[in-house]
CSV table of C-alpha atoms in Angstrom, one decimal:
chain,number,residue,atom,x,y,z
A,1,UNK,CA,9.1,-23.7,21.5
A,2,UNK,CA,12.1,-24.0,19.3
A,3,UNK,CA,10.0,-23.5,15.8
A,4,UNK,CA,8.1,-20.3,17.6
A,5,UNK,CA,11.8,-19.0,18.2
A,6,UNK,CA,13.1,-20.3,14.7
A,7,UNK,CA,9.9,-18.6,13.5
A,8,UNK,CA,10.2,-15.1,14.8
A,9,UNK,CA,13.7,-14.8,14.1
A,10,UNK,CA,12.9,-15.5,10.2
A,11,UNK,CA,9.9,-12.8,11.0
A,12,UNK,CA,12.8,-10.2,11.5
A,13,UNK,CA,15.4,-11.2,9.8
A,14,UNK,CA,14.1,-11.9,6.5
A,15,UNK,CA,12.6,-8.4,5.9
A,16,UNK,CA,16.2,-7.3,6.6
A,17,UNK,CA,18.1,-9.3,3.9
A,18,UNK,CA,15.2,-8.3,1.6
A,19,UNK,CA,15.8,-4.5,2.1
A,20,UNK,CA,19.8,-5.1,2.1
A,21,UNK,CA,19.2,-6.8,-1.6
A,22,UNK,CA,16.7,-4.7,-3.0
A,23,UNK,CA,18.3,-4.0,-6.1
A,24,UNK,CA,18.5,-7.3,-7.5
A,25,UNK,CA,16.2,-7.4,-10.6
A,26,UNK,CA,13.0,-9.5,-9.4
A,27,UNK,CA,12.8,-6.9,-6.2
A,28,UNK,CA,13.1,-3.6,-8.8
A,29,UNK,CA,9.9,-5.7,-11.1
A,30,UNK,CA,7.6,-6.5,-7.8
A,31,UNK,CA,9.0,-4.4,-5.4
A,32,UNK,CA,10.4,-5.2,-1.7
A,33,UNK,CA,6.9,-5.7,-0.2
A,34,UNK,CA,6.3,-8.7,-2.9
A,35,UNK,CA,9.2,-10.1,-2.4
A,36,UNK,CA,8.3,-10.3,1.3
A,37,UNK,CA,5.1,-12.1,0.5
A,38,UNK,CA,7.0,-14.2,-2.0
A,39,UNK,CA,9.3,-15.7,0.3
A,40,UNK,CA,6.2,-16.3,3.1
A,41,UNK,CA,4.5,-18.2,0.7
A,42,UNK,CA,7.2,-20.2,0.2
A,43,UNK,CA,7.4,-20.5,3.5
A,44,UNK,CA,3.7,-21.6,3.4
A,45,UNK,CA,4.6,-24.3,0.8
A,46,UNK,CA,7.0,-25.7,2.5
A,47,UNK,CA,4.8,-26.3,5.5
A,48,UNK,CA,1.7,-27.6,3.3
A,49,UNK,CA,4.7,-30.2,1.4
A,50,UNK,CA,5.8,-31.2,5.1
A,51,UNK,CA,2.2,-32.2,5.2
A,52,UNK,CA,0.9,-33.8,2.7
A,53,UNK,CA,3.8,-36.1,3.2
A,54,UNK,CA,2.3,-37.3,6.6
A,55,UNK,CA,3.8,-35.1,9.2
A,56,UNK,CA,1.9,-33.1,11.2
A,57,UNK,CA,3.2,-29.5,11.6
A,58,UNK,CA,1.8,-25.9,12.0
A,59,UNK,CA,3.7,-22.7,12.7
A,60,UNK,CA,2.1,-20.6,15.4
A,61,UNK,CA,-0.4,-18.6,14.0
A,62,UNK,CA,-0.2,-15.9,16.7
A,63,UNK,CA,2.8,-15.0,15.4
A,64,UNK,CA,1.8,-14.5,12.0
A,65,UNK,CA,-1.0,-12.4,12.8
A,66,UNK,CA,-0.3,-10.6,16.6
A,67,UNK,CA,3.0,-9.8,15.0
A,68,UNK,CA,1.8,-8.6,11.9
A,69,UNK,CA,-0.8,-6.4,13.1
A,70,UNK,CA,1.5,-5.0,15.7
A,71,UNK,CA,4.3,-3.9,12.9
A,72,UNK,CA,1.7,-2.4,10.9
A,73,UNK,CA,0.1,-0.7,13.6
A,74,UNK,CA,3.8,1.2,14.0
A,75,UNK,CA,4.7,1.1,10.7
A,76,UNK,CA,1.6,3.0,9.6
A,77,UNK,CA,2.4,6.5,11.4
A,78,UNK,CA,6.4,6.3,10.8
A,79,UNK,CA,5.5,6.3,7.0
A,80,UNK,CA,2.9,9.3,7.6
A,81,UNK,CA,5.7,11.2,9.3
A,82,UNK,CA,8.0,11.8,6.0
A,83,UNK,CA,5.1,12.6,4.2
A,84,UNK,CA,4.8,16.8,3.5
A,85,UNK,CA,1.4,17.6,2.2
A,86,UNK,CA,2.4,21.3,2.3
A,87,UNK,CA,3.8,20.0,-0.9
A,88,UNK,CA,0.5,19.6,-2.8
A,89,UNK,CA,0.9,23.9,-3.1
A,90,UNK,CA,3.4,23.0,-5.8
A,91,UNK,CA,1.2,21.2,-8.1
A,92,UNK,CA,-0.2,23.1,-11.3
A,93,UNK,CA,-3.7,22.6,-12.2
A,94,UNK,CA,-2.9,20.6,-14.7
A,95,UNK,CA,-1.5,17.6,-11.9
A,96,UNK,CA,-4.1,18.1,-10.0
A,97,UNK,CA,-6.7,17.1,-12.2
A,98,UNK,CA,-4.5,14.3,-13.4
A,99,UNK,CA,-4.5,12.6,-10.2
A,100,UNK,CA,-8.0,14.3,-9.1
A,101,UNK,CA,-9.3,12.3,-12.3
A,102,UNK,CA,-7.4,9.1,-11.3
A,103,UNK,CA,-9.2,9.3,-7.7
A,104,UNK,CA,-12.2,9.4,-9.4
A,105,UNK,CA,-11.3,6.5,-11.6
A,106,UNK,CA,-10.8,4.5,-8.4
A,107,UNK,CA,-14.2,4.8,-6.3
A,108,UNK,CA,-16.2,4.8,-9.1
A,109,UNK,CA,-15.1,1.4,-10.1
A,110,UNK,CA,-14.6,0.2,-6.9
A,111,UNK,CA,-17.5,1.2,-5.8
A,112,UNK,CA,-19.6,-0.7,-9.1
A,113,UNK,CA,-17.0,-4.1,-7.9
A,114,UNK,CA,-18.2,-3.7,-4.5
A,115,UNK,CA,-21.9,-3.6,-5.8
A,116,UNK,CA,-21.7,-6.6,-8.8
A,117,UNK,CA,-19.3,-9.0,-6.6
A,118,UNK,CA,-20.4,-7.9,-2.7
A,119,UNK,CA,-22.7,-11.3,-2.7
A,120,UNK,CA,-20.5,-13.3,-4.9
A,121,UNK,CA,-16.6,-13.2,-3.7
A,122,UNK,CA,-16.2,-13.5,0.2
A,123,UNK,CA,-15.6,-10.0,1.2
A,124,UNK,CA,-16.1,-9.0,-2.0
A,125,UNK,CA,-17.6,-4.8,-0.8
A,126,UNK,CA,-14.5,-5.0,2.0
A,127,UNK,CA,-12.0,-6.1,-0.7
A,128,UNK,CA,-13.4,-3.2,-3.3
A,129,UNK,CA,-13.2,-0.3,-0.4
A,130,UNK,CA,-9.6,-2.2,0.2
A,131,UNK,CA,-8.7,-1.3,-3.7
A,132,UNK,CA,-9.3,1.8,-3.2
A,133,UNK,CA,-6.6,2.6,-0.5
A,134,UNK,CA,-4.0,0.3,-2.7
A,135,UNK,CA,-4.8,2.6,-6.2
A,136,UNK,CA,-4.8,5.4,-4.4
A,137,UNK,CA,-1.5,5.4,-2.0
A,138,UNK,CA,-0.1,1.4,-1.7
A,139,UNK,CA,-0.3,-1.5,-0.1
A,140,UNK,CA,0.2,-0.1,3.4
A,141,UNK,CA,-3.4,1.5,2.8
A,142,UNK,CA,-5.3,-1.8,1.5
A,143,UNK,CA,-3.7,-3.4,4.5
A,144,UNK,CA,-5.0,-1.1,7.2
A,145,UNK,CA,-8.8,-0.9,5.5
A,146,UNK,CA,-8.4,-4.7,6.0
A,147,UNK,CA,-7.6,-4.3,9.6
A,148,UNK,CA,-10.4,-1.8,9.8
A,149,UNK,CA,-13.2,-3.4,8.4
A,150,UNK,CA,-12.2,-6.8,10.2
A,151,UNK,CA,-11.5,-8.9,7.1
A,152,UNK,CA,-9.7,-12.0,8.0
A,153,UNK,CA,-6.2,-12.5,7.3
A,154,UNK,CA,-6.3,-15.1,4.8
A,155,UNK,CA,-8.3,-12.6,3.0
A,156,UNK,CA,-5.9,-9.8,3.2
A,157,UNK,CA,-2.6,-11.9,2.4
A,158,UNK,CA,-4.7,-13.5,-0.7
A,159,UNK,CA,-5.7,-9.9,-1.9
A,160,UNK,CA,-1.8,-8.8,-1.7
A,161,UNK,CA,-0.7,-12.2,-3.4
A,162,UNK,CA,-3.2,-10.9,-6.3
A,163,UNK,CA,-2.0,-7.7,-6.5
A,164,UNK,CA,1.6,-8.6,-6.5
A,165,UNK,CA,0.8,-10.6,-9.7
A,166,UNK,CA,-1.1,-8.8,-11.9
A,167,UNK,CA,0.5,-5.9,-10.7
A,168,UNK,CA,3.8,-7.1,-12.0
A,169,UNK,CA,2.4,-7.8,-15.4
A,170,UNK,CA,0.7,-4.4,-15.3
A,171,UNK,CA,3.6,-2.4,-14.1
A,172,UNK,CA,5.4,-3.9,-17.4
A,173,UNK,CA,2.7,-2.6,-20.0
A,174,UNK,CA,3.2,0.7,-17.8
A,175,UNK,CA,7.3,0.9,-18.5
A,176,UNK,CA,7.0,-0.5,-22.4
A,177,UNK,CA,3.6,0.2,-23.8
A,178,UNK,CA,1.7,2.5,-22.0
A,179,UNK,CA,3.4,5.6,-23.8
A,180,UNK,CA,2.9,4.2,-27.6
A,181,UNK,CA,-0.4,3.4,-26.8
A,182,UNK,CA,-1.7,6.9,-24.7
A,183,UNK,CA,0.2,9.0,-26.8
A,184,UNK,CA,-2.3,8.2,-29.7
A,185,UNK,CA,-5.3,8.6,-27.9
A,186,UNK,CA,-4.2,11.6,-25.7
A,187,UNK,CA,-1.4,13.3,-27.4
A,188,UNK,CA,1.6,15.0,-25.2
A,189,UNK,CA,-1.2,17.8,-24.0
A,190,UNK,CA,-0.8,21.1,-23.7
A,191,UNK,CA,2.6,22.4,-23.0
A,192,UNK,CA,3.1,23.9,-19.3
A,193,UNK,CA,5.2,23.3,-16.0
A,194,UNK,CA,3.8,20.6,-13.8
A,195,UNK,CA,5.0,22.3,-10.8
A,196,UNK,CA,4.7,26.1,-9.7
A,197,UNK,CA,8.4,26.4,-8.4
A,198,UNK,CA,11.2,24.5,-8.3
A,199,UNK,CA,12.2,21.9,-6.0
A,200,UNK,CA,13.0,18.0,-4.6
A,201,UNK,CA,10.3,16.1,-3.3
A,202,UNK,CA,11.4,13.2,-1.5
A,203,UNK,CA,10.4,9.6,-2.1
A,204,UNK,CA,8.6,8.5,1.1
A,205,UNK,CA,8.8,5.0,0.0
A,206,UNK,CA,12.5,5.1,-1.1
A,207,UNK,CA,14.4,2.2,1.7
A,208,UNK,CA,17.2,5.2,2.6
A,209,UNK,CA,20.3,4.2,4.6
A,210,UNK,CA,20.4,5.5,8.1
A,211,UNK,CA,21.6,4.6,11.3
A,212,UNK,CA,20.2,3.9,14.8
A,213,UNK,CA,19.9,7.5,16.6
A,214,UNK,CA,18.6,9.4,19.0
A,215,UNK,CA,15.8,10.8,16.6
A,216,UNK,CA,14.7,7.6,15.1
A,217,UNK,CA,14.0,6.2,18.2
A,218,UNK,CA,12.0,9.3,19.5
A,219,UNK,CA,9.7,8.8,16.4
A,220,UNK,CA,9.3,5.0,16.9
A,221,UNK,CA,8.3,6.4,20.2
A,222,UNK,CA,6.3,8.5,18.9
A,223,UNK,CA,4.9,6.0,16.4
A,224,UNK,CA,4.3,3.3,19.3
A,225,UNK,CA,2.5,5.7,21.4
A,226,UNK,CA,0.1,6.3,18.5
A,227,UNK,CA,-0.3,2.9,18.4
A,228,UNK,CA,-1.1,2.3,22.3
A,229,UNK,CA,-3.5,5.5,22.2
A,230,UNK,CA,-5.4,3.9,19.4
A,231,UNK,CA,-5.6,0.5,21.1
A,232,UNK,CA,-7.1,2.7,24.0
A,233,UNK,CA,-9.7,4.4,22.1
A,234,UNK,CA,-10.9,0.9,20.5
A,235,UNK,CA,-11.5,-0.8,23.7
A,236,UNK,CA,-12.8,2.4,25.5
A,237,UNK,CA,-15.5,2.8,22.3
A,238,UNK,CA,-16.2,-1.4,23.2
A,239,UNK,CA,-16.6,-0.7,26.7
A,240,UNK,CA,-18.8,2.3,26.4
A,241,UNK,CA,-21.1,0.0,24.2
A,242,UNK,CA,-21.5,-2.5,26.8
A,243,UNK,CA,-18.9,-5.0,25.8
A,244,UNK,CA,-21.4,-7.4,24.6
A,245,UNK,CA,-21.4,-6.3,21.2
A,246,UNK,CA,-18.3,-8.2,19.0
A,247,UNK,CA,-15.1,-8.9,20.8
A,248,UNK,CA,-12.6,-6.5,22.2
A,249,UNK,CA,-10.3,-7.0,18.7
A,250,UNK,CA,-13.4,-5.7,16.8
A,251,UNK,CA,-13.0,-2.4,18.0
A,252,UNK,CA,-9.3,-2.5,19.0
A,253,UNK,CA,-7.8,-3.0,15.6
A,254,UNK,CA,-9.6,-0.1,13.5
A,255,UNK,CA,-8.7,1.7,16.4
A,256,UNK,CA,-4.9,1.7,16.3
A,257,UNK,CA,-5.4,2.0,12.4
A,258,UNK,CA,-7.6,5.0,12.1
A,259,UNK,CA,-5.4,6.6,15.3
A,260,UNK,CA,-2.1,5.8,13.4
A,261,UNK,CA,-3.2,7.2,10.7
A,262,UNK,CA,-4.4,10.2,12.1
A,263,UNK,CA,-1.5,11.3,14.5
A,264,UNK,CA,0.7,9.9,11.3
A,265,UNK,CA,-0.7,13.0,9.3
A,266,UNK,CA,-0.7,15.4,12.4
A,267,UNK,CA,3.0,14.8,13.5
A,268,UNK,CA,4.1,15.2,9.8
A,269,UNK,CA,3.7,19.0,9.9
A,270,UNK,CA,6.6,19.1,12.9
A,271,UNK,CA,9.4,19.7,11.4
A,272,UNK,CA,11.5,18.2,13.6
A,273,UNK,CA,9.2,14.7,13.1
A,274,UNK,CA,9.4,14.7,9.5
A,275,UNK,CA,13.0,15.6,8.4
A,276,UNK,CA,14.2,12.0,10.3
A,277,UNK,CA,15.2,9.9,7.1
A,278,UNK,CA,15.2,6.8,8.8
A,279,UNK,CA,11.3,7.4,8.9
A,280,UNK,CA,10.8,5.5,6.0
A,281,UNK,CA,13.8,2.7,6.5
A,282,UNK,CA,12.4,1.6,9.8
A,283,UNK,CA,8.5,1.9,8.8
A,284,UNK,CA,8.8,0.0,5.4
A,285,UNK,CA,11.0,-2.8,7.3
A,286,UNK,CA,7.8,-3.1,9.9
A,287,UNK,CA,5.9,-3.9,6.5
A,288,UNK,CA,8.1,-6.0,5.1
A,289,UNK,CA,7.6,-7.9,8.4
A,290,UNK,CA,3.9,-7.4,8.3
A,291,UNK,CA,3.9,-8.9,4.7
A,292,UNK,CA,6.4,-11.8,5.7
A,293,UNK,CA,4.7,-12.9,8.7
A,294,UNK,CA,1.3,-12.7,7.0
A,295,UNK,CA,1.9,-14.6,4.1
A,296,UNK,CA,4.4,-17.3,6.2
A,297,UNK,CA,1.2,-17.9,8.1
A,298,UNK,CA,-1.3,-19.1,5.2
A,299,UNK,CA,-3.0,-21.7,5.5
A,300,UNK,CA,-2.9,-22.9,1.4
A,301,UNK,CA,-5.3,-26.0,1.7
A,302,UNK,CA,-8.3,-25.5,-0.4
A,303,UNK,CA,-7.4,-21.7,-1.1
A,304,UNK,CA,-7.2,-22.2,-5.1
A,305,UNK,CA,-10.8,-21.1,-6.1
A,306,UNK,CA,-10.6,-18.3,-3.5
A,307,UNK,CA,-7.7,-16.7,-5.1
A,308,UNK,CA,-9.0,-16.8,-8.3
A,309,UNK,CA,-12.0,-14.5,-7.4
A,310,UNK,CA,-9.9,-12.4,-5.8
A,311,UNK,CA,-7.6,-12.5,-8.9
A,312,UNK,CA,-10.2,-11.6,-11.1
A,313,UNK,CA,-11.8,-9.0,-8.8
A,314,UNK,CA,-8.4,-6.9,-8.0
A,315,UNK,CA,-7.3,-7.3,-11.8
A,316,UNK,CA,-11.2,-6.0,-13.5
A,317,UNK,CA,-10.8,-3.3,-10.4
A,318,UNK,CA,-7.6,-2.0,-12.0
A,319,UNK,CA,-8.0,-2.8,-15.9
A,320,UNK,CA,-11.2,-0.6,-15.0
A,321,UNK,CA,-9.6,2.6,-13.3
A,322,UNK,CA,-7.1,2.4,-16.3
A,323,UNK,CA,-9.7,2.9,-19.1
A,324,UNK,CA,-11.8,5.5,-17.2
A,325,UNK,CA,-8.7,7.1,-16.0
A,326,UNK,CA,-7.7,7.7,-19.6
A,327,UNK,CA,-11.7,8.2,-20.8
A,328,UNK,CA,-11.4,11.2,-18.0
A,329,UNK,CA,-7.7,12.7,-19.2
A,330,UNK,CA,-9.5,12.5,-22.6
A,331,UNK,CA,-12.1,15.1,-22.0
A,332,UNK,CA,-10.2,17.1,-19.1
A,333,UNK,CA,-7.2,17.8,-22.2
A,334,UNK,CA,-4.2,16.0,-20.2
A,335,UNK,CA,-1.1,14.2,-21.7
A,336,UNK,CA,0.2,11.1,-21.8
A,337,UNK,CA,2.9,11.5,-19.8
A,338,UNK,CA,1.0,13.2,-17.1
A,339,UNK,CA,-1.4,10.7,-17.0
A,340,UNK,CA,0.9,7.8,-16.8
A,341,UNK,CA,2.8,9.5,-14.1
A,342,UNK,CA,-0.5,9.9,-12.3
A,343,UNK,CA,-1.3,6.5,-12.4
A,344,UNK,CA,1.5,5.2,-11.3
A,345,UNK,CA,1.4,7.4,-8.3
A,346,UNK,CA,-2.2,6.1,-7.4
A,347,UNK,CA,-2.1,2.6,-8.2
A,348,UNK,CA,2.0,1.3,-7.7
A,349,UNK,CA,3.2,4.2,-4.9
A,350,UNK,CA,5.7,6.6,-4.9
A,351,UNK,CA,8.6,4.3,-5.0
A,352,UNK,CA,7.7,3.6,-8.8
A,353,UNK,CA,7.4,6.9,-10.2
A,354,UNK,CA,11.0,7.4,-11.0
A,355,UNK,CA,11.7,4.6,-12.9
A,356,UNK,CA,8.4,5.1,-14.7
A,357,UNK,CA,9.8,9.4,-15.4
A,358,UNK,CA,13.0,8.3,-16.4
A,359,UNK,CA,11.1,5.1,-18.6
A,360,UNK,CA,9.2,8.0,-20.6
A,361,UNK,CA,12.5,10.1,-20.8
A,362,UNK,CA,10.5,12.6,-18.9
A,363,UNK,CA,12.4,13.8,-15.4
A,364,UNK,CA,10.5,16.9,-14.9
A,365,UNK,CA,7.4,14.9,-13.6
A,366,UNK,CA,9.2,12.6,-10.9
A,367,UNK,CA,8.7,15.2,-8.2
A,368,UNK,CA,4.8,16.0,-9.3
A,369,UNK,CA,4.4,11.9,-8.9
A,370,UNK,CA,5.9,11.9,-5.8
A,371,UNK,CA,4.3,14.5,-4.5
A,372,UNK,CA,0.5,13.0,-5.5
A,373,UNK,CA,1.8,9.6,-4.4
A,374,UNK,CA,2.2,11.3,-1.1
A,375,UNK,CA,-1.1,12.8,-0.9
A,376,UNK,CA,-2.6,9.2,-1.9
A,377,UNK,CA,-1.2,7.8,0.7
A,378,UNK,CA,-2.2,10.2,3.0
A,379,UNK,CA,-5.8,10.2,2.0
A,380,UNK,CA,-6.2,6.6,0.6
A,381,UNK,CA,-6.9,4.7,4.4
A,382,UNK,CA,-10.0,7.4,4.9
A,383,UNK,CA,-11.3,6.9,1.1
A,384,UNK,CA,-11.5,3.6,1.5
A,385,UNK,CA,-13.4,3.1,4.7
A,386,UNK,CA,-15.5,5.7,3.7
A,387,UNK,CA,-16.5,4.1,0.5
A,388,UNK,CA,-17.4,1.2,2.6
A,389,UNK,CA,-20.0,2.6,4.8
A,390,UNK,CA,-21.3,5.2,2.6
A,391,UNK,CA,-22.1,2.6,-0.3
């Protein structure tokens, strides 16, 4: 009883000193959402060392994954409410095609992963419609795929461990030699705004400070409800088909993700929902905890040669969209910078484009990157599944 309670608490609290330190230079280089699977695998460690010295000792697995699956399932609309995709209006042609070509990039080399490696990697086709949420809008979107195609934890905390590695190494050659490099194969393009007016566009993945009010507890409300109504339509669809067919959890899960997701978009056009900034401090501290809990609950026995398919999957999955992302700016006439910004948008999140702007001494394209970050994530979650079934 004591560990469960020593357990949670670090399930909470951990996520909280992570966001209160965020600037230190590790969490800038892998972001707050590695940093929480960092520090549960090392919880993970610690737990596999405790055994192979002869004790026998296990955390309680329900709360890695009941918990984590219940932060995400809230965290999921919250994030959806800052997002304005009235904002895509903005965008010149030029943008668009940028990040229409990146989108293109992603399924069609996810979708050749998903038919070399479907037989050879254990949920090798889930894990290639997964990659296409994460390129297109983050980790929050590989996660809920996961949870609604059914793919086992273990999986899903391994795929985000792979990510968070290569995707540091990657998100180096982005800052220091993506530029040099693009710039002789693509040139600066053709001179012209990136947006049609002026204007901020807010990073939805941006931690902001906030305090506990009346309005952020509506929207968790709000958020939570989303999240019960979804649970509701998952077991009413596993009723209606006689209950005999998978478990309750098979149908419960994908339907608090796809709900979320779906009343996440809707509520974002209320004014009154969106404009709460706390939206994203409160939902990106339920995926911190999501991340945390999933990663503190890994079993790491035997898991060696299983990460190193995944590795090697996620990494050829994003070398990929790289080159054919840049083969496509090629022949559709677009920049460097553009493209880079695009990229980053797709594959890392909003929360890097700045840093990557400012990196290429070109400001004018942070609110264009955040804006088609927004719309990735947005879209990303419905990609993805639907890559799955339709191929």
């Amino acid at each position: 009883m004591l560990i469960s309670i020593i357990q949670l608490a670090a399930v909470l609290i951990v996520p909280l000193l992570i966001q209160k330190y965020r600037n230190g230079w590790l969490t800038r280089t892998f972001g707050t959402i590695g940093m929480a699977y960092f520090y549960g695998l090392l919880v993970s460690a610690l737990v596999w060392l405790v055994n192979v010295c002869g004790a026998d000792f296990a955390l309680n697995s329900d709360i890695g994954e009941i918990g984590s699956y219940a932060a995400i399932g809230v965290a999921i609309p919250l994030l959806l409410f800052s997002t304005d995709l009235r904002e895509v209006r903005r965008l010149t042609k030029t943008v668009l095609l940028s990040f229409g070509s990146l989108i293109a990039a992603v399924i069609l080399t996810t979708a050749a992963a998903g038919w070399l490696f479907a037989g050879q990697i254990p949920w090798g086709r889930a894990l290639s419609a997964m990659a296409v949420g994460l390129y297109t809008g983050g980790t929050p979107n590989f996660n809920a795929i996961g949870a609604i195609l059914g793919v086992d934890t273990t999986t899903v905390a391994l795929g985000n461990l792979a990510d968070m590695v290569f995707g540091g190494v990657f998100y180096v050659f982005i800052l220091l030699l993506a530029q040099p490099l693009l710039l002789k194969i693509l040139g600066r393009g053709r001179a012209e705004k990136y947006l049609k007016t002026e204007g901020e566009a807010e990073n939805v993945d941006t931690v902001a400070g906030g305090s506990l009010n009346r309005k952020i507890v509506r929207n968790v409300l709000l958020a939570l409800g989303s999240a019960v109504i979804g649970a509701g339509v998952g077991v009413a669809i596993w009723l209606m088909r006689g209950a005999v067919q998978g478990t309750m959890t098979d149908y419960l899960v994908p339907g608090v993700m796809i709900t979320g997701t779906v009343l996440g978009i809707a509520l974002s056009f209320n004014r009154k929902v969106r404009q709460v900034r706390e939206n994203s401090t409160v939902g990106h501290y339920l995926i911190l905890v999501f991340s945390f809990a999933l990663a503190s609950s890994l079993d790491l026995r035997g898991l060696t040669a299983e990460f190193g398919r995944v590795f090697l999957l996620l990494m050829g999955i994003t070398l990929g969209i790289f080159v054919l992302h840049v083969l496509l700016s090629k022949l559709l006439r677009i920049g460097a910078d553009c493209t880079i910004i695009t990229l980053t948008a797709g594959v890392y999140g909003p929360a890097f484009v700045p840093a990557v702007a400012g990196q290429l001494k070109n400001e004018k394209l942070t609110a264009p990157g955040l804006i088609c970050g927004a719309l990735g994530y947005a879209v990303g979650t419905f990609l993805g599944v639907a890559l799955y079934y339709l191929f």
